[in-house]
Each structure stands twice: as C-alpha cells, then as structure tokens.
C-alpha cells in the first residue's frame, strides 16, 4: 500500500521500493547512531542516514543496494540537512489500520524554549497523557461493516477523556483475535526494551501500530520518533532508572488488550 501519514510534523515521502525518506533533526540522527541493537529491533529499520551531504550506512539492505542510483539522486537533492532512509513498515500491507499513539507522561525535550515546554506540560496534564501515558495522535482505518474510512487527528486525540480513549481503542482493535495476540506480543517486546533502557527517556516518542485487514497475520508495532530522546550522556541532563511514563503507556495498552 502507498505510504499514509496519520500524525507528526516531519516531512516523510516515499522513495524507492518500500522505503521512506524522513526529514529530521541532528538530535534524531544522533539517537539512531547511538541506538542499542535491542532498541533498533523495535524501531523502524533505518538503512541510511544522510547528514550534511554525507551518507552513513546503518544496515545492509538489498533493496537499497539495487536502488543505489536513486540514493545518489537523493544525496544530490538533499545535500543540506538531516534525513533518514527508513523501511516503510506498511508497504506490503493491503488494507492496513494505522494508529499513532504519543507515548509517556512527558513529551518535551530538555532543549526547547520555556514557553514551548510549558505548552507541552499543559497539554499532557489536560489529556490522557498524564494518567494513561498515551495520547491518540492520529489514526486511519475502515471499521468492520463500514464503507468509509474513519480518520482521527491529534485534535480529536487531545479532546478524549480516559473512557472515550478506550472506546476509540475498542473501535480500532475490532480485529481478529490472532492479530490482537500479535499486537500484545510485540508490545511486550517493546516493554522489555524500555525496562532495559536505564537512564534513557523516550520524550516525544510514539507507538506506531499497523494491522492489515486483508492479511490476518500481518501486524507491526514499532517505537518511533527519537528527536527528543534523552540518553543521560556526558554534558546532558542526567536521569536515573527507567522511563516510567513510557512504560505506563505500554502497560495501559497491554492491560486494555488483555481484559
């Protein structure tokens, strides 16, 4: 299926077969360069980074190798700035349900202006982020028996109270039980990674969930967006322990799916 964006500000375009080009920041590039193998395994596959005109290979990819001429063209047209060449996790899906859930009880980085920080804090307190560790950022799917697509944007997500949030989840997860089980399995894997990522904070990250209505075994759950991530490195804000806000969000969804 052609790439469909349901949330986020970053410009993302389809490039060669099954791959996306994401315009990003130096901070997210640094997050990918320093990412542990376990975290990389639950994030979208990053094949290349383009940073200020330089190409950095992250993982061997035969599709990218076969499209090396297109990557060279991207290098020419994107010589300034920071970019990620990512695998399109929904590329082989026929009719996917797509949802982006903002993760955690805090969504702002350590390096934004005070006014923006205060806005993020107010937003979390006024929405489901504070109590559930999750906020709906966007979704698109065709409900069972519907002939039209349901689309939810971030304004809708901000308007939801906890009970309304869970009602929305019930609508989205109106799928085969085997698919729910697979979503749960992948969420448990992400939780293990979060629990092992001591001194890390996943500020601004999201859960991307894709479920193909035409292929009952086709499910993807990925941890995405690492521009605001904190790693407690030298010279940076230091954090002890795990990101309890992010773990709360994953646990909220796990509990919902196991009720």
Tab-separated table of C-alpha atoms in Angstrom:
chain	number	residue	atom	x	y	z
A	1	UNK	CA	0.000	0.000	0.000
A	2	UNK	CA	1.163	3.567	-0.651
A	3	UNK	CA	2.512	5.304	2.452
A	4	UNK	CA	-0.139	7.094	4.530
A	5	UNK	CA	0.833	9.531	7.256
A	6	UNK	CA	-1.576	9.902	10.192
A	7	UNK	CA	0.443	12.066	12.618
A	8	UNK	CA	3.636	14.043	13.138
A	9	UNK	CA	5.138	17.198	11.704
A	10	UNK	CA	8.148	15.726	9.925
A	11	UNK	CA	8.073	15.589	6.134
A	12	UNK	CA	8.051	11.943	5.030
A	13	UNK	CA	7.966	10.876	1.378
A	14	UNK	CA	8.101	7.542	-0.430
A	15	UNK	CA	11.336	6.985	-2.312
A	16	UNK	CA	12.400	3.630	-3.774
A	17	UNK	CA	10.536	0.364	-3.262
A	18	UNK	CA	9.232	0.042	0.295
A	19	UNK	CA	11.330	2.878	1.706
A	20	UNK	CA	10.682	6.351	3.072
A	21	UNK	CA	12.764	9.499	3.337
A	22	UNK	CA	12.165	11.335	6.607
A	23	UNK	CA	13.346	14.903	7.116
A	24	UNK	CA	14.660	15.029	10.656
A	25	UNK	CA	16.984	16.756	13.120
A	26	UNK	CA	20.547	16.292	14.317
A	27	UNK	CA	19.108	15.040	17.609
A	28	UNK	CA	17.218	12.178	15.964
A	29	UNK	CA	20.214	11.331	13.802
A	30	UNK	CA	22.317	11.104	16.983
A	31	UNK	CA	19.668	8.864	18.557
A	32	UNK	CA	19.861	6.446	15.631
A	33	UNK	CA	23.667	6.482	15.586
A	34	UNK	CA	23.791	5.639	19.310
A	35	UNK	CA	20.832	3.266	19.360
A	36	UNK	CA	21.263	-0.108	21.053
A	37	UNK	CA	20.602	-3.225	18.999
A	38	UNK	CA	17.588	-4.115	21.145
A	39	UNK	CA	16.027	-0.678	20.607
A	40	UNK	CA	16.797	-0.770	16.879
A	41	UNK	CA	14.907	-4.068	16.682
A	42	UNK	CA	11.650	-2.430	17.851
A	43	UNK	CA	12.126	0.775	15.818
A	44	UNK	CA	11.566	1.161	12.067
A	45	UNK	CA	14.543	-0.257	10.184
A	46	UNK	CA	16.945	2.564	9.304
A	47	UNK	CA	19.010	1.727	6.223
A	48	UNK	CA	20.852	5.023	5.754
A	49	UNK	CA	21.343	8.408	7.348
A	50	UNK	CA	22.040	11.470	5.209
A	51	UNK	CA	23.706	14.117	7.350
A	52	UNK	CA	25.011	17.329	5.793
A	53	UNK	CA	25.677	15.671	2.460
A	54	UNK	CA	27.285	12.521	3.877
A	55	UNK	CA	25.759	9.061	3.544
A	56	UNK	CA	26.029	6.755	6.553
A	57	UNK	CA	25.020	3.125	6.082
A	58	UNK	CA	23.175	1.734	9.099
A	59	UNK	CA	22.038	-1.717	7.907
A	60	UNK	CA	22.708	-3.718	4.761
A	61	UNK	CA	19.630	-3.645	2.562
A	62	UNK	CA	19.455	-5.355	-0.826
A	63	UNK	CA	16.597	-3.124	-1.978
A	64	UNK	CA	18.672	-0.021	-1.224
A	65	UNK	CA	21.718	-1.532	-2.945
A	66	UNK	CA	19.604	-2.250	-6.025
A	67	UNK	CA	18.413	1.369	-5.959
A	68	UNK	CA	21.833	2.941	-5.400
A	69	UNK	CA	21.314	5.344	-8.319
A	70	UNK	CA	18.153	6.703	-6.661
A	71	UNK	CA	20.023	7.123	-3.377
A	72	UNK	CA	22.718	9.060	-5.251
A	73	UNK	CA	19.997	11.326	-6.623
A	74	UNK	CA	18.663	11.821	-3.091
A	75	UNK	CA	22.160	12.789	-1.971
A	76	UNK	CA	22.267	15.465	-4.668
A	77	UNK	CA	18.799	16.862	-3.940
A	78	UNK	CA	19.164	16.663	-0.142
A	79	UNK	CA	22.731	17.837	0.374
A	80	UNK	CA	21.822	20.079	3.307
A	81	UNK	CA	20.112	18.935	6.469
A	82	UNK	CA	19.418	15.639	8.201
A	83	UNK	CA	17.462	12.738	6.701
A	84	UNK	CA	16.672	9.099	7.449
A	85	UNK	CA	16.021	6.414	4.846
A	86	UNK	CA	13.629	4.077	6.646
A	87	UNK	CA	11.802	0.897	5.755
A	88	UNK	CA	8.092	1.532	5.167
A	89	UNK	CA	6.640	-0.901	7.710
A	90	UNK	CA	3.242	-0.920	5.993
A	91	UNK	CA	4.487	-1.289	2.425
A	92	UNK	CA	3.381	-4.894	1.910
A	93	UNK	CA	0.023	-4.430	3.631
A	94	UNK	CA	-3.144	-4.319	1.521
A	95	UNK	CA	-5.672	-2.582	3.767
A	96	UNK	CA	-3.927	-1.532	6.977
A	97	UNK	CA	-5.354	0.041	10.081
A	98	UNK	CA	-2.823	2.686	11.140
A	99	UNK	CA	-2.565	4.382	14.524
A	100	UNK	CA	-0.009	6.685	16.159
A	101	UNK	CA	-0.088	6.909	19.967
A	102	UNK	CA	2.067	9.537	21.680
A	103	UNK	CA	3.910	7.713	24.438
A	104	UNK	CA	4.673	8.782	28.001
A	105	UNK	CA	3.604	11.335	30.583
A	106	UNK	CA	6.122	13.892	29.309
A	107	UNK	CA	6.588	14.752	25.639
A	108	UNK	CA	9.080	17.650	25.574
A	109	UNK	CA	12.855	17.513	25.223
A	110	UNK	CA	15.353	19.151	27.550
A	111	UNK	CA	16.358	21.713	24.933
A	112	UNK	CA	13.238	23.604	23.898
A	113	UNK	CA	12.328	27.166	24.978
A	114	UNK	CA	10.488	27.661	28.261
A	115	UNK	CA	7.253	28.707	26.531
A	116	UNK	CA	7.132	25.529	24.423
A	117	UNK	CA	7.998	23.421	27.458
A	118	UNK	CA	5.105	24.927	29.423
A	119	UNK	CA	2.773	24.272	26.486
A	120	UNK	CA	3.802	20.603	26.391
A	121	UNK	CA	3.262	20.281	30.150
A	122	UNK	CA	-0.220	21.843	29.930
A	123	UNK	CA	-1.100	19.563	27.025
A	124	UNK	CA	-0.085	16.428	28.933
A	125	UNK	CA	-1.995	17.482	32.063
A	126	UNK	CA	-5.143	18.251	30.058
A	127	UNK	CA	-5.157	14.998	28.074
A	128	UNK	CA	-4.882	11.255	28.573
A	129	UNK	CA	-1.070	11.508	28.580
A	130	UNK	CA	-0.892	12.238	32.307
A	131	UNK	CA	-2.994	9.316	33.579
A	132	UNK	CA	-2.605	6.741	30.820
A	133	UNK	CA	0.834	7.506	29.393
A	134	UNK	CA	-0.801	7.525	25.949
A	135	UNK	CA	-2.457	10.135	23.735
A	136	UNK	CA	-4.020	9.480	20.360
A	137	UNK	CA	-2.091	11.422	17.707
A	138	UNK	CA	-3.797	10.054	14.629
A	139	UNK	CA	-5.410	7.012	13.050
A	140	UNK	CA	-6.954	5.827	9.794
A	141	UNK	CA	-8.931	2.631	9.225
A	142	UNK	CA	-12.118	1.202	7.763
A	143	UNK	CA	-14.319	-0.172	10.530
A	144	UNK	CA	-15.967	-3.575	10.348
A	145	UNK	CA	-19.022	-3.306	8.079
A	146	UNK	CA	-18.202	0.288	7.099
A	147	UNK	CA	-17.845	1.523	3.531
A	148	UNK	CA	-15.992	4.657	4.625
A	149	UNK	CA	-12.677	5.370	6.304
A	150	UNK	CA	-12.511	6.557	9.896
A	151	UNK	CA	-9.827	9.188	10.426
A	152	UNK	CA	-8.781	10.663	13.758
A	153	UNK	CA	-6.376	13.590	14.047
A	154	UNK	CA	-4.407	14.942	17.001
A	155	UNK	CA	-7.141	17.472	17.866
A	156	UNK	CA	-9.549	14.572	18.307
A	157	UNK	CA	-6.971	12.768	20.422
A	158	UNK	CA	-6.481	15.773	22.693
A	159	UNK	CA	-10.238	16.015	23.245
A	160	UNK	CA	-10.603	12.484	24.599
A	161	UNK	CA	-11.155	11.644	28.252
A	162	UNK	CA	-9.964	8.258	29.506
A	163	UNK	CA	-13.263	6.452	28.875
A	164	UNK	CA	-13.512	7.967	25.390
A	165	UNK	CA	-9.916	6.951	24.674
A	166	UNK	CA	-10.677	3.322	25.494
A	167	UNK	CA	-13.831	3.448	23.367
A	168	UNK	CA	-11.672	4.620	20.464
A	169	UNK	CA	-9.228	1.772	21.136
A	170	UNK	CA	-12.118	-0.702	21.065
A	171	UNK	CA	-13.111	0.577	17.622
A	172	UNK	CA	-9.562	0.418	16.273
A	173	UNK	CA	-8.836	-3.042	17.685
A	174	UNK	CA	-12.014	-4.597	16.274
A	175	UNK	CA	-9.845	-7.208	14.564
A	176	UNK	CA	-9.123	-10.932	14.562
A	177	UNK	CA	-8.089	-12.326	17.967
A	178	UNK	CA	-4.867	-13.665	16.470
A	179	UNK	CA	-3.964	-10.147	15.417
A	180	UNK	CA	-4.650	-8.814	18.909
A	181	UNK	CA	-2.408	-11.547	20.292
A	182	UNK	CA	0.368	-10.495	17.919
A	183	UNK	CA	-0.030	-6.818	18.884
A	184	UNK	CA	0.289	-7.904	22.509
A	185	UNK	CA	3.402	-9.976	21.789
A	186	UNK	CA	5.127	-7.032	20.118
A	187	UNK	CA	4.085	-4.643	22.910
A	188	UNK	CA	5.610	-6.994	25.484
A	189	UNK	CA	8.839	-6.966	23.466
A	190	UNK	CA	8.848	-3.155	23.454
A	191	UNK	CA	8.225	-3.108	27.211
A	192	UNK	CA	11.278	-5.301	27.798
A	193	UNK	CA	13.389	-2.860	25.763
A	194	UNK	CA	12.073	0.107	27.767
A	195	UNK	CA	12.737	-1.709	31.041
A	196	UNK	CA	16.307	-2.433	29.920
A	197	UNK	CA	16.945	1.161	28.763
A	198	UNK	CA	18.059	2.629	32.084
A	199	UNK	CA	18.936	6.342	32.147
A	200	UNK	CA	17.018	6.822	28.873
A	201	UNK	CA	13.904	8.924	28.408
A	202	UNK	CA	11.698	8.497	25.350
A	203	UNK	CA	10.277	12.023	25.341
A	204	UNK	CA	8.140	12.627	22.248
A	205	UNK	CA	8.276	9.029	21.033
A	206	UNK	CA	5.186	7.202	19.782
A	207	UNK	CA	3.836	3.724	19.236
A	208	UNK	CA	3.047	3.091	15.569
A	209	UNK	CA	0.516	0.281	15.143
A	210	UNK	CA	-0.375	-1.272	11.775
A	211	UNK	CA	-2.869	-4.118	11.358
A	212	UNK	CA	-3.761	-5.392	7.880
A	213	UNK	CA	-7.466	-6.190	7.499
A	214	UNK	CA	-6.691	-8.215	4.361
A	215	UNK	CA	-3.904	-10.317	5.887
A	216	UNK	CA	-4.769	-11.773	9.262
A	217	UNK	CA	-1.181	-12.446	10.298
A	218	UNK	CA	0.167	-9.044	9.275
A	219	UNK	CA	0.781	-6.856	12.323
A	220	UNK	CA	3.506	-4.307	13.066
A	221	UNK	CA	4.039	-2.390	16.312
A	222	UNK	CA	7.033	-0.051	16.315
A	223	UNK	CA	8.535	2.540	18.632
A	224	UNK	CA	9.087	5.694	16.541
A	225	UNK	CA	10.308	9.304	16.742
A	226	UNK	CA	13.523	9.826	18.708
A	227	UNK	CA	14.276	13.534	18.164
A	228	UNK	CA	13.550	14.438	21.811
A	229	UNK	CA	15.067	11.320	23.367
A	230	UNK	CA	17.392	11.776	26.367
A	231	UNK	CA	20.279	9.365	26.982
A	232	UNK	CA	21.964	10.872	30.095
A	233	UNK	CA	25.227	11.353	28.200
A	234	UNK	CA	28.114	13.481	29.436
A	235	UNK	CA	27.146	17.145	29.457
A	236	UNK	CA	23.432	16.351	29.240
A	237	UNK	CA	20.608	16.184	31.763
A	238	UNK	CA	21.041	13.029	33.857
A	239	UNK	CA	18.202	10.601	34.565
A	240	UNK	CA	18.142	7.626	36.925
A	241	UNK	CA	16.250	4.419	36.325
A	242	UNK	CA	13.792	3.726	33.547
A	243	UNK	CA	11.229	5.887	31.759
A	244	UNK	CA	8.205	5.086	33.910
A	245	UNK	CA	5.945	7.331	31.821
A	246	UNK	CA	6.700	5.405	28.631
A	247	UNK	CA	6.317	2.072	30.426
A	248	UNK	CA	2.971	3.270	31.826
A	249	UNK	CA	1.747	3.906	28.288
A	250	UNK	CA	2.762	0.469	27.047
A	251	UNK	CA	1.201	-1.142	30.126
A	252	UNK	CA	-2.039	0.782	29.541
A	253	UNK	CA	-2.379	-0.764	26.092
A	254	UNK	CA	-1.325	-4.219	27.302
A	255	UNK	CA	-3.994	-4.137	30.029
A	256	UNK	CA	-6.628	-2.991	27.535
A	257	UNK	CA	-5.808	-5.851	25.165
A	258	UNK	CA	-5.825	-8.487	27.912
A	259	UNK	CA	-9.165	-7.523	29.504
